[in-house]
C-alpha cells in the first residue's frame, strides 16, 4: 500500500501568543483532490506552509508521501503555489520556469516549459518580463511553476483568486487532469462552488481547528431546489436525487403549473456556514 | 561525490546564476559603475595636481626626493584604498540586500524554498555570487588606482597583489556580515545596519590611531579587539601596512597616522581567523535561516 500523499497528526502552530493551528489532523490519499475551506485567519495558509516546510510546527507531525514535511525528499515531490507570491520582475516567464526546472531537477526542458505555459493559457506573451504582466497572468505563471516536474502532490493556496472566469474554468480542468494522472491536490479556496465542483473531499477549519471533514456529498447533505409555480417559489430540500422529480410530479398531479426548477445556491455553503457558526458558538 | 552533494552543487549554481543575473539586470551595476567612474576621474585629477604641486614643495624640502615621492604616493593610494573599500562595501550591501527576510516579505523566496534546495545552499550560493562580483570590482578599481598613482607620480606600492587580496577579503567579510543581517532584517534596515557596522569598523580604526598617538593603551586595545570582531577593518589595516611594508620610515609614519585609517600589522594569524570568521558567519546565518518561518 502506498503512503498517503499527506498525513497530518495533531499539528499545532503558534506564532508567539497567536495560535494559528491547534491539533489539526488531515489525510490526503494518492490521487485525491481535497478542498480546504475556512474563514479568513482560520489557519489554511499556515497548514499549507507547514506541509511544504516553510513553517516549523510547534507540535504534531506532518508527512508527505511518507517523508517528513520539509525534508528534501518531501520537497522533491511537491509543487506549491503560495497565496501571496512574486517572481523577480526582471525575469521572463520562461526564465522563471527554467530556474524552477533546475531547482526541481526537472529534465523537461523547453518542451515542458512551453506545454505548461500553454496549459495555463500564457501564450503569445511576446518579450514581456514578469514585471510587465498582469496579476492574473502572474497567478497563471505561478500555477505553471507549481506543476514543473509533474509533482505527486500540489499545494495550491487560492490559485484562482486573481483569475477571470475563463481562467477559473481552466484551473478546474487542470485540477481534473492532475487527478487523472494520479496526483493529489490540496486546494485552498474561498470559492465554494469551485471546491464543490472538483474536490473529492473537503476539510473545513475554523480558528485553527478542523470543524468538519468528509466527502463533498456527505457534507452537503441534500440539494436545495427552488421550484417556481403560480403560487410562487417553493424552496425544497431534496435528500436524494430522485426526490426532485418526485416532488415535481406531486405538484403537477395537484394541478399546479411548474414554470422553473433550479438549484438554489450551494448546499455546501449551508454546510460550511453551519460548521463555522457551530464552532463559533 | 555523493548524489546529494552533486544536486546541492547544481542547485547552488542555479541560485548563484540567478543572483548574478539579478545584479546585472537590476541596474545596480550601472549605478555603481557610474559612481566608480566619477571617483576614478576625481582621483586621477587629484593625483595629477598633487604630484605637480607637491613636486615643487618636495624638491625644496627634501634633498632625497625618493622618500618624499613615497610619501605622496602612499598618501594618495591610501586614499584610493579607503575609497575602494567604501565603494566595495556599498556594492556588497546592494548585492545582498533583502536576500532572506526582505525577499520573504515580498513573496519572492517562498517558491524557491519549497524546492529541494537547502537554505544553507542558498546562502552559500548568494555569498559566492556577491563575492564574484564584489571581488572583480574591488580588484579592478584598485588596479586602476595603482595605475593612476604610477602614471602621475611614479609610485608603486609594495606587495600590490597581497594588498588587493586583502581588500577583496575585506569586502567578502562585509558581504558575509550583510547576509547574516538579511536573515533578521528587511531590506532597508539591513542596508542601514551594514553600513553602520562598516562605519563602526572605521571608527575603531581611527580610535586605535588616536590611542597610538596619545599612547593610550586601553584605546589601542579596544581598537584591536573591534577590528578583529569586524575583520574587514583588520584586513584594511593590514593592507595599509603591506602597502609600504618594505619602505622608508617616512611613508610608514604617514600611513600609520594618516587620515584614512592606520596601518596595523596583525601578522599571519589574521588569515585563518578571517576564514573561520566567514564560516562562522554563514553557519550562524544558515542556523537562523533554517529556524525561520517564512
Ligand atoms: N507570520 C505570522 N506571524 C504571526 N501570526 C501569523 C503569521 N502568519 C499567520 N498568522 C496568524 O495565524 C492565523 C492563521 O493565518 P492564515 O494565514 O493561516 O489564515 P488563512 O486561513 O489562510 O486566512 P485567509 O483566508 O485570510 O488567507 C491568523 O490569526 C494569523 O493572524
Ligand atoms: Mg490564507
PDB file of C-alpha atoms and ligand atoms in Angstrom, chain A residues 13-16 18-21 36-49 55 83 157-158 188-190 205 208, chain B residues 293-294, ligand 1:
ATOM      1  CA  UNK A  13       1.414  26.091  15.316  1.00  0.00           C
ATOM      2  CA  UNK A  14       1.758  29.156  17.485  1.00  0.00           C
ATOM      3  CA  UNK A  15       3.233  32.461  16.459  1.00  0.00           C
ATOM      4  CA  UNK A  16       4.082  33.855  19.851  1.00  0.00           C
ATOM      5  CA  UNK A  18      -1.258  33.697  18.431  1.00  0.00           C
ATOM      6  CA  UNK A  19      -2.303  30.099  17.962  1.00  0.00           C
ATOM      7  CA  UNK A  20      -2.782  29.623  14.233  1.00  0.00           C
ATOM      8  CA  UNK A  21      -3.463  25.872  14.353  1.00  0.00           C
ATOM      9  CA  UNK A  36      -9.542  23.260   2.407  1.00  0.00           C
ATOM     10  CA  UNK A  37     -12.141  25.775   3.499  1.00  0.00           C
ATOM     11  CA  UNK A  38     -12.422  28.180   6.372  1.00  0.00           C
ATOM     12  CA  UNK A  39     -12.905  31.828   7.211  1.00  0.00           C
ATOM     13  CA  UNK A  40     -10.120  34.412   6.978  1.00  0.00           C
ATOM     14  CA  UNK A  41      -7.493  33.722   9.575  1.00  0.00           C
ATOM     15  CA  UNK A  42      -8.668  30.144  10.134  1.00  0.00           C
ATOM     16  CA  UNK A  43      -5.173  28.772   9.511  1.00  0.00           C
ATOM     17  CA  UNK A  44      -5.485  27.413   5.966  1.00  0.00           C
ATOM     18  CA  UNK A  45      -2.334  29.049   4.643  1.00  0.00           C
ATOM     19  CA  UNK A  46      -0.446  28.141   7.793  1.00  0.00           C
ATOM     20  CA  UNK A  47      -1.409  24.495   7.350  1.00  0.00           C
ATOM     21  CA  UNK A  48      -0.316  24.588   3.719  1.00  0.00           C
ATOM     22  CA  UNK A  49       3.029  26.165   4.637  1.00  0.00           C
ATOM     23  CA  UNK A  55       6.954  26.940   8.598  1.00  0.00           C
ATOM     24  CA  UNK A  83      -1.194  32.785  -1.613  1.00  0.00           C
ATOM     25  CA  UNK A 157      -3.258  28.355  -1.891  1.00  0.00           C
ATOM     26  CA  UNK A 158      -6.123  30.258  -3.517  1.00  0.00           C
ATOM     27  CA  UNK A 188      -7.225  26.153  -0.507  1.00  0.00           C
ATOM     28  CA  UNK A 189     -10.096  28.312  -1.626  1.00  0.00           C
ATOM     29  CA  UNK A 190     -12.920  30.606  -0.652  1.00  0.00           C
ATOM     30  CA  UNK A 205     -11.189  24.626   9.593  1.00  0.00           C
ATOM     31  CA  UNK A 208      -7.139  26.597  13.868  1.00  0.00           C
TER      32      UNK A 208
ATOM     33  CA  UNK B 293       9.167  30.695   9.496  1.00  0.00           C
ATOM     34  CA  UNK B 294       8.771  32.103   6.009  1.00  0.00           C
TER      35      UNK B 294
HETATM   36  N1  LIG C   1       3.860  35.150  10.396  1.00  0.00           N
HETATM   37  C1  LIG C   1       2.849  35.221  11.272  1.00  0.00           C
HETATM   38  N2  LIG C   1       3.041  35.769  12.472  1.00  0.00           N
HETATM   39  C2  LIG C   1       2.044  35.837  13.358  1.00  0.00           C
HETATM   40  N3  LIG C   1       0.806  35.388  13.145  1.00  0.00           N
HETATM   41  C3  LIG C   1       0.556  34.829  11.969  1.00  0.00           C
HETATM   42  C4  LIG C   1       1.550  34.724  10.960  1.00  0.00           C
HETATM   43  N4  LIG C   1       1.008  34.119   9.886  1.00  0.00           N
HETATM   44  C5  LIG C   1      -0.277  33.874  10.212  1.00  0.00           C
HETATM   45  N5  LIG C   1      -0.554  34.300  11.456  1.00  0.00           N
HETATM   46  C6  LIG C   1      -1.830  34.170  12.154  1.00  0.00           C
HETATM   47  O1  LIG C   1      -2.247  32.835  12.030  1.00  0.00           O
HETATM   48  C7  LIG C   1      -3.640  32.753  11.822  1.00  0.00           C
HETATM   49  C8  LIG C   1      -3.926  31.947  10.571  1.00  0.00           C
HETATM   50  O2  LIG C   1      -3.470  32.646   9.440  1.00  0.00           O
HETATM   51  P1  LIG C   1      -3.558  32.032   7.983  1.00  0.00           P
HETATM   52  O3  LIG C   1      -2.813  32.934   7.073  1.00  0.00           O
HETATM   53  O4  LIG C   1      -3.136  30.624   8.030  1.00  0.00           O
HETATM   54  O5  LIG C   1      -5.113  32.129   7.715  1.00  0.00           O
HETATM   55  P2  LIG C   1      -5.925  31.707   6.407  1.00  0.00           P
HETATM   56  O6  LIG C   1      -6.886  30.678   6.828  1.00  0.00           O
HETATM   57  O7  LIG C   1      -5.025  31.361   5.304  1.00  0.00           O
HETATM   58  O8  LIG C   1      -6.707  33.057   6.103  1.00  0.00           O
HETATM   59  P3  LIG C   1      -7.095  33.736   4.685  1.00  0.00           P
HETATM   60  O9  LIG C   1      -8.363  33.113   4.264  1.00  0.00           O
HETATM   61  O10 LIG C   1      -7.306  35.160   5.067  1.00  0.00           O
HETATM   62  O11 LIG C   1      -5.995  33.526   3.735  1.00  0.00           O
HETATM   63  C9  LIG C   1      -4.137  34.184  11.761  1.00  0.00           C
HETATM   64  O12 LIG C   1      -4.685  34.501  13.015  1.00  0.00           O
HETATM   65  C10 LIG C   1      -2.914  34.994  11.520  1.00  0.00           C
HETATM   66  O13 LIG C   1      -3.030  36.250  12.151  1.00  0.00           O
END
